[in-house]
Structures are given as structure tokens and as C-alpha cells.
PDB file of C-alpha atoms in Angstrom:
ATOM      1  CA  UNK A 190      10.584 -11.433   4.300  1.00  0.00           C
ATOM      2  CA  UNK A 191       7.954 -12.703   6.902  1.00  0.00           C
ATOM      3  CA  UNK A 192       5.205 -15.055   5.864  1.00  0.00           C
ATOM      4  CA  UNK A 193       2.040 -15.429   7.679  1.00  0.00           C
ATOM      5  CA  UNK A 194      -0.391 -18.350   7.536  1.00  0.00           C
ATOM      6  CA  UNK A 195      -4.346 -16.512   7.086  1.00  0.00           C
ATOM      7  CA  UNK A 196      -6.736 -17.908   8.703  1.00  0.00           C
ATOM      8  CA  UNK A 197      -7.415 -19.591   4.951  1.00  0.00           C
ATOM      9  CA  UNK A 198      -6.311 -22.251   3.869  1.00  0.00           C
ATOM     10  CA  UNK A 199      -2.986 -21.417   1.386  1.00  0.00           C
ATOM     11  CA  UNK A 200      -2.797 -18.021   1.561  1.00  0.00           C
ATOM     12  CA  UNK A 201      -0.574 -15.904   3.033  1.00  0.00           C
ATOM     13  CA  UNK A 202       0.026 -12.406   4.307  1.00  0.00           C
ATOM     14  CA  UNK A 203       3.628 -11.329   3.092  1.00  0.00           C
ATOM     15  CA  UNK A 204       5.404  -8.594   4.920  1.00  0.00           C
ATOM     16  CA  UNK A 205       9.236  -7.656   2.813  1.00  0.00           C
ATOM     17  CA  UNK A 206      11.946  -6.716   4.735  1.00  0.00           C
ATOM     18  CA  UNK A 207      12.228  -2.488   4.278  1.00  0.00           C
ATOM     19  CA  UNK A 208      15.399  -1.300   3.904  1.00  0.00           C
ATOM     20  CA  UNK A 209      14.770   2.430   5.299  1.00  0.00           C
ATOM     21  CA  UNK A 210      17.080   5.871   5.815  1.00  0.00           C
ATOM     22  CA  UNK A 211      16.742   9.135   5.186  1.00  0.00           C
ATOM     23  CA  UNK A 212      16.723   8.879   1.407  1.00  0.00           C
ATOM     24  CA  UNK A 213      14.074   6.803   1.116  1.00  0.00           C
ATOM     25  CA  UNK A 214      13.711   3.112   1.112  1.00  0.00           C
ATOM     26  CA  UNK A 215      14.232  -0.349  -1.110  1.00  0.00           C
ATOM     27  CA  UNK A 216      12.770  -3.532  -0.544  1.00  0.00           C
ATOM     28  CA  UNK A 217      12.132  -6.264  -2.676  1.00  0.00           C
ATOM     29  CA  UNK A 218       8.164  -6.868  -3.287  1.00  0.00           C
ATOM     30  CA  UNK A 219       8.528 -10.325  -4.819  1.00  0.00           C
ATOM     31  CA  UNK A 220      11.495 -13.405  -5.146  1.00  0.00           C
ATOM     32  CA  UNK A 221      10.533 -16.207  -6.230  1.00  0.00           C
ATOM     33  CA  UNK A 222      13.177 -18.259  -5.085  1.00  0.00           C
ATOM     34  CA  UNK A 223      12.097 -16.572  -1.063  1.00  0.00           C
ATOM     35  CA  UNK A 224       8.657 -17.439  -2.043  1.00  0.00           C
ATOM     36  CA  UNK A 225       8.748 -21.067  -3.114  1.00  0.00           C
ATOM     37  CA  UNK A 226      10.684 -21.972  -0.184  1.00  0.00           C
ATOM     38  CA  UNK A 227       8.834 -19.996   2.087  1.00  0.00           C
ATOM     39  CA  UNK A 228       5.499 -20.773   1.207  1.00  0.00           C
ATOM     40  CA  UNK A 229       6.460 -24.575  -1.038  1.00  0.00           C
ATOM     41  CA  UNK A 230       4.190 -23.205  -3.494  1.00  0.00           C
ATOM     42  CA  UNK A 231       5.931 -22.930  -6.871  1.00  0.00           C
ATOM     43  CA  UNK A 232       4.428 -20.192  -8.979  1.00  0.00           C
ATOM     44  CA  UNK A 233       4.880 -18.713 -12.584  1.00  0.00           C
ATOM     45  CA  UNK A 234       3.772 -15.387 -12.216  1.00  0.00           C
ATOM     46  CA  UNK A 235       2.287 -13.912 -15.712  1.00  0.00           C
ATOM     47  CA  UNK A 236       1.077 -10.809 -15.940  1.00  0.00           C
ATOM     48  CA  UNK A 237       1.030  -7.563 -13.826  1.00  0.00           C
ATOM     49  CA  UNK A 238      -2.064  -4.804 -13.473  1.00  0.00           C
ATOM     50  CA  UNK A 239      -2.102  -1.339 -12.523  1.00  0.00           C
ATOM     51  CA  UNK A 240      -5.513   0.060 -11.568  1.00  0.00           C
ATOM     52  CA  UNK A 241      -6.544   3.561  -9.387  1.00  0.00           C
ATOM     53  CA  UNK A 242      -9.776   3.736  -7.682  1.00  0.00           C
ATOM     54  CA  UNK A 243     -10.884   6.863  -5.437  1.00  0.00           C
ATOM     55  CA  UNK A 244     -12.413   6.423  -1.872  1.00  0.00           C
ATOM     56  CA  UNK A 245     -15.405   3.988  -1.354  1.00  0.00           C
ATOM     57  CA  UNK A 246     -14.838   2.297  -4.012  1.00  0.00           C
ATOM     58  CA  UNK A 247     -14.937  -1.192  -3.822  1.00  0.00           C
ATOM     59  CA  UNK A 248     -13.968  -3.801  -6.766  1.00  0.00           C
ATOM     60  CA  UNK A 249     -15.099  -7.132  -6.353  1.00  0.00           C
ATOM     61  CA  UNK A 250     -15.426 -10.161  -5.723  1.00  0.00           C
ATOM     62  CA  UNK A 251     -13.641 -11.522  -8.918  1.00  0.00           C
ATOM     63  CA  UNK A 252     -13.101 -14.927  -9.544  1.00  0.00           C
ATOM     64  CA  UNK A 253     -12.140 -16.829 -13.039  1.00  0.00           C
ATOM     65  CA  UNK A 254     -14.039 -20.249 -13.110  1.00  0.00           C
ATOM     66  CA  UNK A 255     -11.579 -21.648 -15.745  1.00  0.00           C
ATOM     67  CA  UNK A 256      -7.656 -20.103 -16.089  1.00  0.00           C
ATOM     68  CA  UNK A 257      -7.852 -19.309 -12.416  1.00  0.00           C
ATOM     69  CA  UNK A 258      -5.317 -16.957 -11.028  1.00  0.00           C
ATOM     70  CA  UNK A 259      -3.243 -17.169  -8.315  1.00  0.00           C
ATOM     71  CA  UNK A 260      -2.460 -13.363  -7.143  1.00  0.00           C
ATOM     72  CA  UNK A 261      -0.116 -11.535  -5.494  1.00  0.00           C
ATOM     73  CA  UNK A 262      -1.640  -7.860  -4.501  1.00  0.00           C
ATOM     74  CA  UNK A 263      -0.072  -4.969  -2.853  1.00  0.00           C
ATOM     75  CA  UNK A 264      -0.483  -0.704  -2.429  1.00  0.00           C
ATOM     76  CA  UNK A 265       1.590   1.576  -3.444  1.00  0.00           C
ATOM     77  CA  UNK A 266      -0.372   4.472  -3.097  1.00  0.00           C
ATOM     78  CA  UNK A 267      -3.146   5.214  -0.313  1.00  0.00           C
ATOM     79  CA  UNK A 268      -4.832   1.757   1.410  1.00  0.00           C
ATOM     80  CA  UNK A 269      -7.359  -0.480   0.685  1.00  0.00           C
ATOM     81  CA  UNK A 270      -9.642  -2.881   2.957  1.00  0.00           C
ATOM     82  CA  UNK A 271      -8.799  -6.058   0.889  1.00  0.00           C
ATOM     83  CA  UNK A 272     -10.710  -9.435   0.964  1.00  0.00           C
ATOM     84  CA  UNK A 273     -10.010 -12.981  -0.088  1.00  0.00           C
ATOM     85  CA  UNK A 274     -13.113 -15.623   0.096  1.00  0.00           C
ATOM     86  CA  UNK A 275     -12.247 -19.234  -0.174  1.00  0.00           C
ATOM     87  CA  UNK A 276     -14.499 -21.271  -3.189  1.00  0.00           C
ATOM     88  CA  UNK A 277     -13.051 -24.224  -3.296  1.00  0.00           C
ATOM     89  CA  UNK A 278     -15.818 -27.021  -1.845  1.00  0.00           C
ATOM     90  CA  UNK A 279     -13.066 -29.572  -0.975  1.00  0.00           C
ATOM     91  CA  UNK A 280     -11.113 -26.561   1.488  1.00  0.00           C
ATOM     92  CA  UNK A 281     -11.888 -26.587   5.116  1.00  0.00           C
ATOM     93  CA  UNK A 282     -12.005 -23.158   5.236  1.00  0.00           C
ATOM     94  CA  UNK A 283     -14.812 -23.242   2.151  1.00  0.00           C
ATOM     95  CA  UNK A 284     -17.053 -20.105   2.092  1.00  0.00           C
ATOM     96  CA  UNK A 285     -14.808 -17.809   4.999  1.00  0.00           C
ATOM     97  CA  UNK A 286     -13.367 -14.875   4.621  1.00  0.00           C
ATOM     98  CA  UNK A 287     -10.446 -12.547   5.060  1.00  0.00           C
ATOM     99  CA  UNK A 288      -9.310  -8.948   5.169  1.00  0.00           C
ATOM    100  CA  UNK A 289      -6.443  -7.291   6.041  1.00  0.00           C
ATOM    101  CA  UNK A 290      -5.444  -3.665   5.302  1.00  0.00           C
ATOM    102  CA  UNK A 291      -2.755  -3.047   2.519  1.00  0.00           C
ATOM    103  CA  UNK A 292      -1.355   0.061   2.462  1.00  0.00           C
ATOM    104  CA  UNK A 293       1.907   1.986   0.786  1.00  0.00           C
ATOM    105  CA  UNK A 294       2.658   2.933   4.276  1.00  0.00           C
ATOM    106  CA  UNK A 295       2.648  -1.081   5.802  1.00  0.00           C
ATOM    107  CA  UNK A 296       3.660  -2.382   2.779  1.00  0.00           C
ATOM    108  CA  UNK A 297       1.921  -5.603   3.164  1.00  0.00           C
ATOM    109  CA  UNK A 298       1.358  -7.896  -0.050  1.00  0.00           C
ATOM    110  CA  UNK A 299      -1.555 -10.527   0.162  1.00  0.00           C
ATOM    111  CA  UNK A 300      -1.070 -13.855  -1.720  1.00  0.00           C
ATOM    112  CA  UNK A 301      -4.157 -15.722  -2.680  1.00  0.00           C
ATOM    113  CA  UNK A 302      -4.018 -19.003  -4.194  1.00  0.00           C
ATOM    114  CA  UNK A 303      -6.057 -20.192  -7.091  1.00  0.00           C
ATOM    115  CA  UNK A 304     -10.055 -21.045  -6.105  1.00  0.00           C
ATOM    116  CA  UNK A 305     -10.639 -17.291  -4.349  1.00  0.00           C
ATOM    117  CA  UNK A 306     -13.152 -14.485  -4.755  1.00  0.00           C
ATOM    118  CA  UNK A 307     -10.924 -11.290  -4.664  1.00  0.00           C
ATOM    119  CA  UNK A 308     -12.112  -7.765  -3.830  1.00  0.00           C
ATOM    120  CA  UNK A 309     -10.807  -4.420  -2.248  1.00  0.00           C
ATOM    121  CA  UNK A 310     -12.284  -1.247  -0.869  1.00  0.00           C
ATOM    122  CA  UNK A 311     -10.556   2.266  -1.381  1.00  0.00           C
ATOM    123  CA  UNK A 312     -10.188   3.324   2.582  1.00  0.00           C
ATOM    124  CA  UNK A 313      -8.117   6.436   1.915  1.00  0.00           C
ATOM    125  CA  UNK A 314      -8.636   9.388  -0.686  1.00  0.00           C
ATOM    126  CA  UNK A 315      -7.642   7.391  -3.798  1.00  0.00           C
ATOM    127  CA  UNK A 316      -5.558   4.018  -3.709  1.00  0.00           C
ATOM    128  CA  UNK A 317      -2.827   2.290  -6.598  1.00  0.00           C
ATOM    129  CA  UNK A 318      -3.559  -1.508  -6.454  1.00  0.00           C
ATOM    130  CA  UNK A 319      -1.000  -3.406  -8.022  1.00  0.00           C
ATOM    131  CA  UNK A 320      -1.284  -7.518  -8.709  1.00  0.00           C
ATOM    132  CA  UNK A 321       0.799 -10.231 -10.110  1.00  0.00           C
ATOM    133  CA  UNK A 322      -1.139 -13.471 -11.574  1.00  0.00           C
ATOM    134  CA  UNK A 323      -0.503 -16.727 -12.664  1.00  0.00           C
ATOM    135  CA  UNK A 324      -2.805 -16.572 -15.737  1.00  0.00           C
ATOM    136  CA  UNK A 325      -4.314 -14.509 -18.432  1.00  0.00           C
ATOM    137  CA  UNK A 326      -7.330 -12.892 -17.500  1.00  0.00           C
ATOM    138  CA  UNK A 327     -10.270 -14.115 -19.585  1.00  0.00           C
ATOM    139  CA  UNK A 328     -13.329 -11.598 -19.212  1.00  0.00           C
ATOM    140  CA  UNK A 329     -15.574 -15.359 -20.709  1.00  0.00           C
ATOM    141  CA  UNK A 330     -14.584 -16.654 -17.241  1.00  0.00           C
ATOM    142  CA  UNK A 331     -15.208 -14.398 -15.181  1.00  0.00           C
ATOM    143  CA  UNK A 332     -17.627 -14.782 -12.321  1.00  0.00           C
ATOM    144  CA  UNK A 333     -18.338 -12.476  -9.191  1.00  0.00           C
ATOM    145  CA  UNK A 334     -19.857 -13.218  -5.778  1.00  0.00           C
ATOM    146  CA  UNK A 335     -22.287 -11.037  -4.139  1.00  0.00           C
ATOM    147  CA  UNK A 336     -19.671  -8.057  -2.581  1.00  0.00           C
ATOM    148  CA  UNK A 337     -22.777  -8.207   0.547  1.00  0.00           C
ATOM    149  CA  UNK A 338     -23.575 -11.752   0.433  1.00  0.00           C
ATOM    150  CA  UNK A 339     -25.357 -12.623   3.840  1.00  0.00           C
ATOM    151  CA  UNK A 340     -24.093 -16.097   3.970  1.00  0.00           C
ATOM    152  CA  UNK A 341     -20.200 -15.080   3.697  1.00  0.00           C
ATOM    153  CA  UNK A 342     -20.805 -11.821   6.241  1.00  0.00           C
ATOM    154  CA  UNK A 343     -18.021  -9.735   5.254  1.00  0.00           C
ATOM    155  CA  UNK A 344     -17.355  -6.999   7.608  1.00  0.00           C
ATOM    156  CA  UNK A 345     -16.604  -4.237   5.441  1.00  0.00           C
ATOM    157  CA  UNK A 346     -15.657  -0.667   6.863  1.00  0.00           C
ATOM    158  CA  UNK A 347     -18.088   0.959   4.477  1.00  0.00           C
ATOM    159  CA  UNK A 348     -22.047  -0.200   4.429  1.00  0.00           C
ATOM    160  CA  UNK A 349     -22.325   1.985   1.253  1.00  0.00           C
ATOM    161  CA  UNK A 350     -19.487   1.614  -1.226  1.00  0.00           C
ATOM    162  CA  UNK A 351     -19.836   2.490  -4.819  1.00  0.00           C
ATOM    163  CA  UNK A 352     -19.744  -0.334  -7.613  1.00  0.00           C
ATOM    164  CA  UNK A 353     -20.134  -0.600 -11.578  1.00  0.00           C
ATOM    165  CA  UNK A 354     -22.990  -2.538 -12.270  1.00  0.00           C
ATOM    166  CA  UNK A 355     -21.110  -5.966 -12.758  1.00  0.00           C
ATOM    167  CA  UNK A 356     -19.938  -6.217  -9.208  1.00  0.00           C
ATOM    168  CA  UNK A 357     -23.650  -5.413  -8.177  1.00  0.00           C
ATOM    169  CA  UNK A 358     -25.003  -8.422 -10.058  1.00  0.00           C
ATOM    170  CA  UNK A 359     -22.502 -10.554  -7.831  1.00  0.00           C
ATOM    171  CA  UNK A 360     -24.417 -13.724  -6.841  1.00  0.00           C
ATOM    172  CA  UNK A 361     -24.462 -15.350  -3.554  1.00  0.00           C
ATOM    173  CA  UNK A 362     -22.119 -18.210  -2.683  1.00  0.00           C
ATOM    174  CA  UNK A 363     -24.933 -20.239  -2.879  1.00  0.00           C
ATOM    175  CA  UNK A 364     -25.853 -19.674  -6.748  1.00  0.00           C
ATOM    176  CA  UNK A 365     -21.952 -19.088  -7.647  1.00  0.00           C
ATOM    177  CA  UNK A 366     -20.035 -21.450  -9.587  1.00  0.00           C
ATOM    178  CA  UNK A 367     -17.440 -22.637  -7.249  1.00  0.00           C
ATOM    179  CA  UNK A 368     -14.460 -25.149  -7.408  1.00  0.00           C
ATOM    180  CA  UNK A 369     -14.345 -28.986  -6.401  1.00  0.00           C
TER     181      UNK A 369
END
């Protein structure tokens, strides 16, 4: 397993070690016992989700303002532009950004700590996102910044993805309820 600082403050871009042949592959996508000494960040992971989103898509940016989750996010179908934006005031890297591409083919996993906006964008035909968190999600607490806010500048691959009308009523980091 290789572990590489972002350019955000605790979190981490995880890539597993593939076991490959001609049958297939194996690898493991998550030991905790690799992970807390790899990244001295002891976590109790508590629930898994499943979702499916077709191309353009994008879901986000979800944060919980109480309960907050840390995640662990991968592909197992198709690939996503993923993003991570740092809320926590008393973080150096407060207010940045970062993407990567996931994909079933790289296999990369993204870890982002508690205090983070979360989104994704479907880049292929349709996309499986999986995620581990730390905590119960809790729909009350849930808050989402602006997918296009000026002041973050993400530089998505699509100028024109499609939303539900939750993730459109994002607010900018400067009206968003952020963490001390």
C-alpha cells in the first residue's frame, strides 16, 4: 500500500498493492492496522454506501456540520473527477482544493479527514462510488458548498454538469458553516 500526502492538510491519496494475473486480480482496499500506522490516524470506520450515477453527473459538495465523517472513497466501476475542499478555519490549507481521478482501472482510494466538503463528477459512461465513514449520516446536518463557488475555483472537467436541486442551492464558502 502507498500513501500519499495531498496537497491538504490530512488527507491522503491511497494506492493498494494489486495482486494481478491472468485470472483476474485481489488486493486489499482497506486494513486498518496498514492504515493507522501509515497514516497515525486511528479510525473506526462505520458504515459503507453504494451509489451509481451516469456521466456528468456531479454530487456535491457534502459536508455534515455536526457527526462529521471521515471517508474513505474509491471506484469500482467507470471513473469519477473527485474533490475534497478543506473547511476547517484553524487548517493552513483552509478553503483549497483537491481532485484526483478515481477509477476501477487505477484503483486509487481517496481518504478525507473529518472538516471536508466532498463531491465527485461521473467522467465516464456511468460510475459505482463506493465510501467508508466514520459516522452515521444525519440528513439534519447536512450542509453543501456551492459545487461552482468562485472563491474556491475548482477546475472541474465539465462547465455543465447535471445536479438535483440540493447541490444547486450549495452556498459559497463564504456563507457556509465551516469548522474552528
Amino acid at each position: 500500500m502507498k500513501i500519499t500526502k495531498t496537497n491538504l492538510e490530512d488527507a491522503f491519496l491511497i494506492e493498494p498493492k494489486i495482486y494481478e494475473d491472468d485470472r483476474g486480480f485481489f488486493y486489499e482496499s482497506f486494513n486498518k492496522r496498514k492504515f493507522d500506522t501509515l497514516v497515525n490516524y486511528p479510525i473506526q470506520f462505520v458504515q459503507d454506501n453504494h451509489s451509481r450515477s451516469r456521466k456528468d453527473i456531479l454530487r456535491g459538495l457534502h459536508y455534515q456540520i455536526k457527526n462529521s465523517q471521515d471517508k474513505l472513497v474509491r471506484v469500482i466501476h467507470g471513473s469519477v473527477f473527485d474533490v475534497i475542499v478543506d473547511l476547517r478555519k484553524s487548517s493552513n490549507t483552509f478553503g483549497k482544493w483537491y481532485g484526483v481521478e478515481l477509477s476501477a482501472k487505477n484503483k486509487k482510494q481517496l481518504f478525507i479527514p473529518k472538516g471536508f466538503a466532498h463531491g465527485f463528477l461521473v467522467t465516464s459512461k456511468y460510475a459505482e462510488f463506493l465510501y467508508k465513514t466514520s459516522d452515521y449520516y444525519y440528513p439534519e446536518f447536512e450542509r453543501v458548498l456551492l459545487w461552482n463557488c468562485q472563491s474556491v475555483n475548482i477546475d472541474w472537467p465539465s462547465k455543465n454538469p447535471e445536479l438535483n436541486n440540493r447541490d444547486t442551492r450549495g452556498l459559497t464558502l463564504e456563507k457556509c458553516e465551516i469548522f474552528k
